[in-house]
JSON list of C-alpha atoms in Angstrom, two decimals:
[
{"chain": "R", "resi": 21, "resn": "MET", "atom": "CA", "xyz": [0.01, 0.07, 0.20]},
{"chain": "R", "resi": 22, "resn": "GLU", "atom": "CA", "xyz": [0.79, 3.35, -0.94]},
{"chain": "R", "resi": 23, "resn": "PHE", "atom": "CA", "xyz": [-0.40, 6.74, 0.06]},
{"chain": "R", "resi": 24, "resn": "ILE", "atom": "CA", "xyz": [0.16, 8.78, -2.98]},
{"chain": "R", "resi": 25, "resn": "HIS", "atom": "CA", "xyz": [-1.18, 12.05, -2.01]},
{"chain": "R", "resi": 26, "resn": "GLU", "atom": "CA", "xyz": [-1.75, 13.91, 1.21]},
{"chain": "R", "resi": 27, "resn": "ASN", "atom": "CA", "xyz": [-3.97, 16.93, 1.93]},
{"chain": "R", "resi": 28, "resn": "PRO", "atom": "CA", "xyz": [-4.21, 17.31, 5.88]},
{"chain": "R", "resi": 29, "resn": "GLU", "atom": "CA", "xyz": [-6.20, 20.45, 5.58]},
{"chain": "R", "resi": 30, "resn": "ALA", "atom": "CA", "xyz": [-9.03, 19.10, 3.23]},
{"chain": "R", "resi": 31, "resn": "LYS", "atom": "CA", "xyz": [-8.66, 15.76, 5.09]},
{"chain": "R", "resi": 32, "resn": "VAL", "atom": "CA", "xyz": [-8.66, 13.35, 1.97]},
{"chain": "R", "resi": 33, "resn": "LEU", "atom": "CA", "xyz": [-6.41, 10.99, 1.65]},
{"chain": "R", "resi": 34, "resn": "PRO", "atom": "CA", "xyz": [-5.68, 8.50, -1.46]},
{"chain": "R", "resi": 35, "resn": "TYR", "atom": "CA", "xyz": [-3.93, 5.27, -1.41]},
{"chain": "R", "resi": 36, "resn": "TYR", "atom": "CA", "xyz": [-2.77, 2.92, -3.79]},
{"chain": "R", "resi": 37, "resn": "ARG", "atom": "CA", "xyz": [-2.58, -0.92, -3.30]},
{"chain": "R", "resi": 38, "resn": "TRP", "atom": "CA", "xyz": [-1.62, -3.58, -5.50]},
{"chain": "R", "resi": 39, "resn": "SER", "atom": "CA", "xyz": [-0.86, -7.34, -5.65]},
{"chain": "R", "resi": 40, "resn": "ASP", "atom": "CA", "xyz": [1.66, -9.51, -7.21]},
{"chain": "R", "resi": 41, "resn": "ALA", "atom": "CA", "xyz": [-0.85, -11.02, -9.88]},
{"chain": "R", "resi": 42, "resn": "GLY", "atom": "CA", "xyz": [-1.47, -7.24, -10.94]},
{"chain": "R", "resi": 43, "resn": "THR", "atom": "CA", "xyz": [-4.24, -6.40, -9.23]},
{"chain": "R", "resi": 44, "resn": "ARG", "atom": "CA", "xyz": [-4.47, -2.98, -8.39]},
{"chain": "R", "resi": 45, "resn": "ALA", "atom": "CA", "xyz": [-6.83, -0.50, -6.46]},
{"chain": "R", "resi": 46, "resn": "VAL", "atom": "CA", "xyz": [-6.98, 3.57, -5.33]},
{"chain": "R", "resi": 47, "resn": "VAL", "atom": "CA", "xyz": [-9.23, 4.40, -3.05]},
{"chain": "R", "resi": 48, "resn": "VAL", "atom": "CA", "xyz": [-9.83, 8.11, -2.32]},
{"chain": "R", "resi": 49, "resn": "ALA", "atom": "CA", "xyz": [-11.86, 8.91, 1.25]},
{"chain": "R", "resi": 50, "resn": "ASN", "atom": "CA", "xyz": [-13.04, 12.49, 2.11]},
{"chain": "R", "resi": 51, "resn": "PHE", "atom": "CA", "xyz": [-13.27, 13.10, 6.08]},
{"chain": "R", "resi": 52, "resn": "SER", "atom": "CA", "xyz": [-14.41, 15.91, 6.12]},
{"chain": "R", "resi": 53, "resn": "ASP", "atom": "CA", "xyz": [-18.10, 17.59, 5.57]},
{"chain": "R", "resi": 54, "resn": "THR", "atom": "CA", "xyz": [-17.44, 19.38, 2.56]},
{"chain": "R", "resi": 55, "resn": "TYR", "atom": "CA", "xyz": [-18.67, 18.64, -0.69]},
{"chain": "R", "resi": 56, "resn": "LEU", "atom": "CA", "xyz": [-15.09, 18.74, -2.77]},
{"chain": "R", "resi": 57, "resn": "SER", "atom": "CA", "xyz": [-15.83, 19.67, -6.56]},
{"chain": "R", "resi": 58, "resn": "ALA", "atom": "CA", "xyz": [-12.92, 19.41, -8.75]},
{"chain": "R", "resi": 59, "resn": "ASN", "atom": "CA", "xyz": [-10.77, 17.17, -6.39]},
{"chain": "R", "resi": 60, "resn": "SER", "atom": "CA", "xyz": [-6.98, 17.37, -7.58]},
{"chain": "R", "resi": 61, "resn": "ILE", "atom": "CA", "xyz": [-5.17, 13.99, -7.00]},
{"chain": "R", "resi": 62, "resn": "PRO", "atom": "CA", "xyz": [-1.40, 14.55, -8.37]},
{"chain": "R", "resi": 63, "resn": "ASN", "atom": "CA", "xyz": [-0.05, 11.43, -8.02]},
{"chain": "R", "resi": 64, "resn": "PHE", "atom": "CA", "xyz": [-2.83, 9.17, -9.06]},
{"chain": "R", "resi": 65, "resn": "PRO", "atom": "CA", "xyz": [-1.62, 6.12, -11.20]},
{"chain": "R", "resi": 66, "resn": "ALA", "atom": "CA", "xyz": [-2.30, 6.85, -15.23]},
{"chain": "R", "resi": 67, "resn": "GLY", "atom": "CA", "xyz": [-4.77, 4.64, -16.80]},
{"chain": "R", "resi": 68, "resn": "THR", "atom": "CA", "xyz": [-7.86, 3.17, -17.63]},
{"chain": "R", "resi": 69, "resn": "TRP", "atom": "CA", "xyz": [-9.86, 3.12, -13.97]},
{"chain": "R", "resi": 70, "resn": "HIS", "atom": "CA", "xyz": [-13.10, 1.76, -13.25]},
{"chain": "R", "resi": 71, "resn": "GLU", "atom": "CA", "xyz": [-15.18, 4.03, -10.41]},
{"chain": "R", "resi": 72, "resn": "LEU", "atom": "CA", "xyz": [-17.16, 1.19, -8.26]},
{"chain": "R", "resi": 73, "resn": "MET", "atom": "CA", "xyz": [-19.53, 4.04, -6.54]},
{"chain": "R", "resi": 74, "resn": "TYR", "atom": "CA", "xyz": [-20.69, 5.30, -9.88]},
{"chain": "R", "resi": 75, "resn": "ASN", "atom": "CA", "xyz": [-19.82, 2.50, -11.70]},
{"chain": "R", "resi": 76, "resn": "LYS", "atom": "CA", "xyz": [-17.70, 4.89, -14.77]},
{"chain": "R", "resi": 77, "resn": "ILE", "atom": "CA", "xyz": [-14.78, 4.58, -16.65]},
{"chain": "R", "resi": 78, "resn": "VAL", "atom": "CA", "xyz": [-12.38, 7.13, -16.31]},
{"chain": "R", "resi": 79, "resn": "GLU", "atom": "CA", "xyz": [-9.08, 7.71, -18.14]},
{"chain": "R", "resi": 80, "resn": "VAL", "atom": "CA", "xyz": [-6.16, 9.41, -16.14]},
{"chain": "R", "resi": 81, "resn": "GLY", "atom": "CA", "xyz": [-3.48, 10.77, -17.75]},
{"chain": "R", "resi": 82, "resn": "GLU", "atom": "CA", "xyz": [0.29, 11.66, -16.37]},
{"chain": "R", "resi": 83, "resn": "GLU", "atom": "CA", "xyz": [-1.08, 15.18, -15.21]},
{"chain": "R", "resi": 84, "resn": "GLY", "atom": "CA", "xyz": [-3.25, 13.70, -12.38]},
{"chain": "R", "resi": 85, "resn": "PHE", "atom": "CA", "xyz": [-6.81, 13.40, -11.93]},
{"chain": "R", "resi": 86, "resn": "LYS", "atom": "CA", "xyz": [-9.58, 15.85, -10.77]},
{"chain": "R", "resi": 87, "resn": "PHE", "atom": "CA", "xyz": [-12.97, 14.75, -9.63]},
{"chain": "R", "resi": 88, "resn": "ASP", "atom": "CA", "xyz": [-15.59, 15.34, -7.61]},
{"chain": "R", "resi": 89, "resn": "LEU", "atom": "CA", "xyz": [-15.70, 14.13, -3.93]},
{"chain": "R", "resi": 90, "resn": "PRO", "atom": "CA", "xyz": [-18.78, 14.13, -1.59]},
{"chain": "R", "resi": 91, "resn": "GLU", "atom": "CA", "xyz": [-18.04, 14.97, 2.38]},
{"chain": "R", "resi": 92, "resn": "TRP", "atom": "CA", "xyz": [-17.86, 11.70, 4.22]},
{"chain": "R", "resi": 93, "resn": "SER", "atom": "CA", "xyz": [-17.70, 9.78, 1.34]},
{"chain": "R", "resi": 94, "resn": "ALA", "atom": "CA", "xyz": [-14.83, 7.26, -0.21]},
{"chain": "R", "resi": 95, "resn": "GLN", "atom": "CA", "xyz": [-14.38, 6.63, -3.91]},
{"chain": "R", "resi": 96, "resn": "VAL", "atom": "CA", "xyz": [-12.76, 3.25, -5.08]},
{"chain": "R", "resi": 97, "resn": "PHE", "atom": "CA", "xyz": [-11.20, 2.88, -8.47]},
{"chain": "R", "resi": 98, "resn": "VAL", "atom": "CA", "xyz": [-10.26, -0.63, -9.89]}
]
């Protein structure tokens, strides 16, 4: 497991998990009562990801990733 970004002011914690078999996941948790619009995760691993909560496919480039993150919630990307 690797913490890919820290934002203690916004209370956002994203982390990246993977296995030797090639399975990978990114979890981004919002521990605040603030809705975060266009939340930026600069070290989000590039590639095609499936966001499980909203059932969306997202493309992440080398420049990072921006998305909305409701208060007291988390999103899981696989």
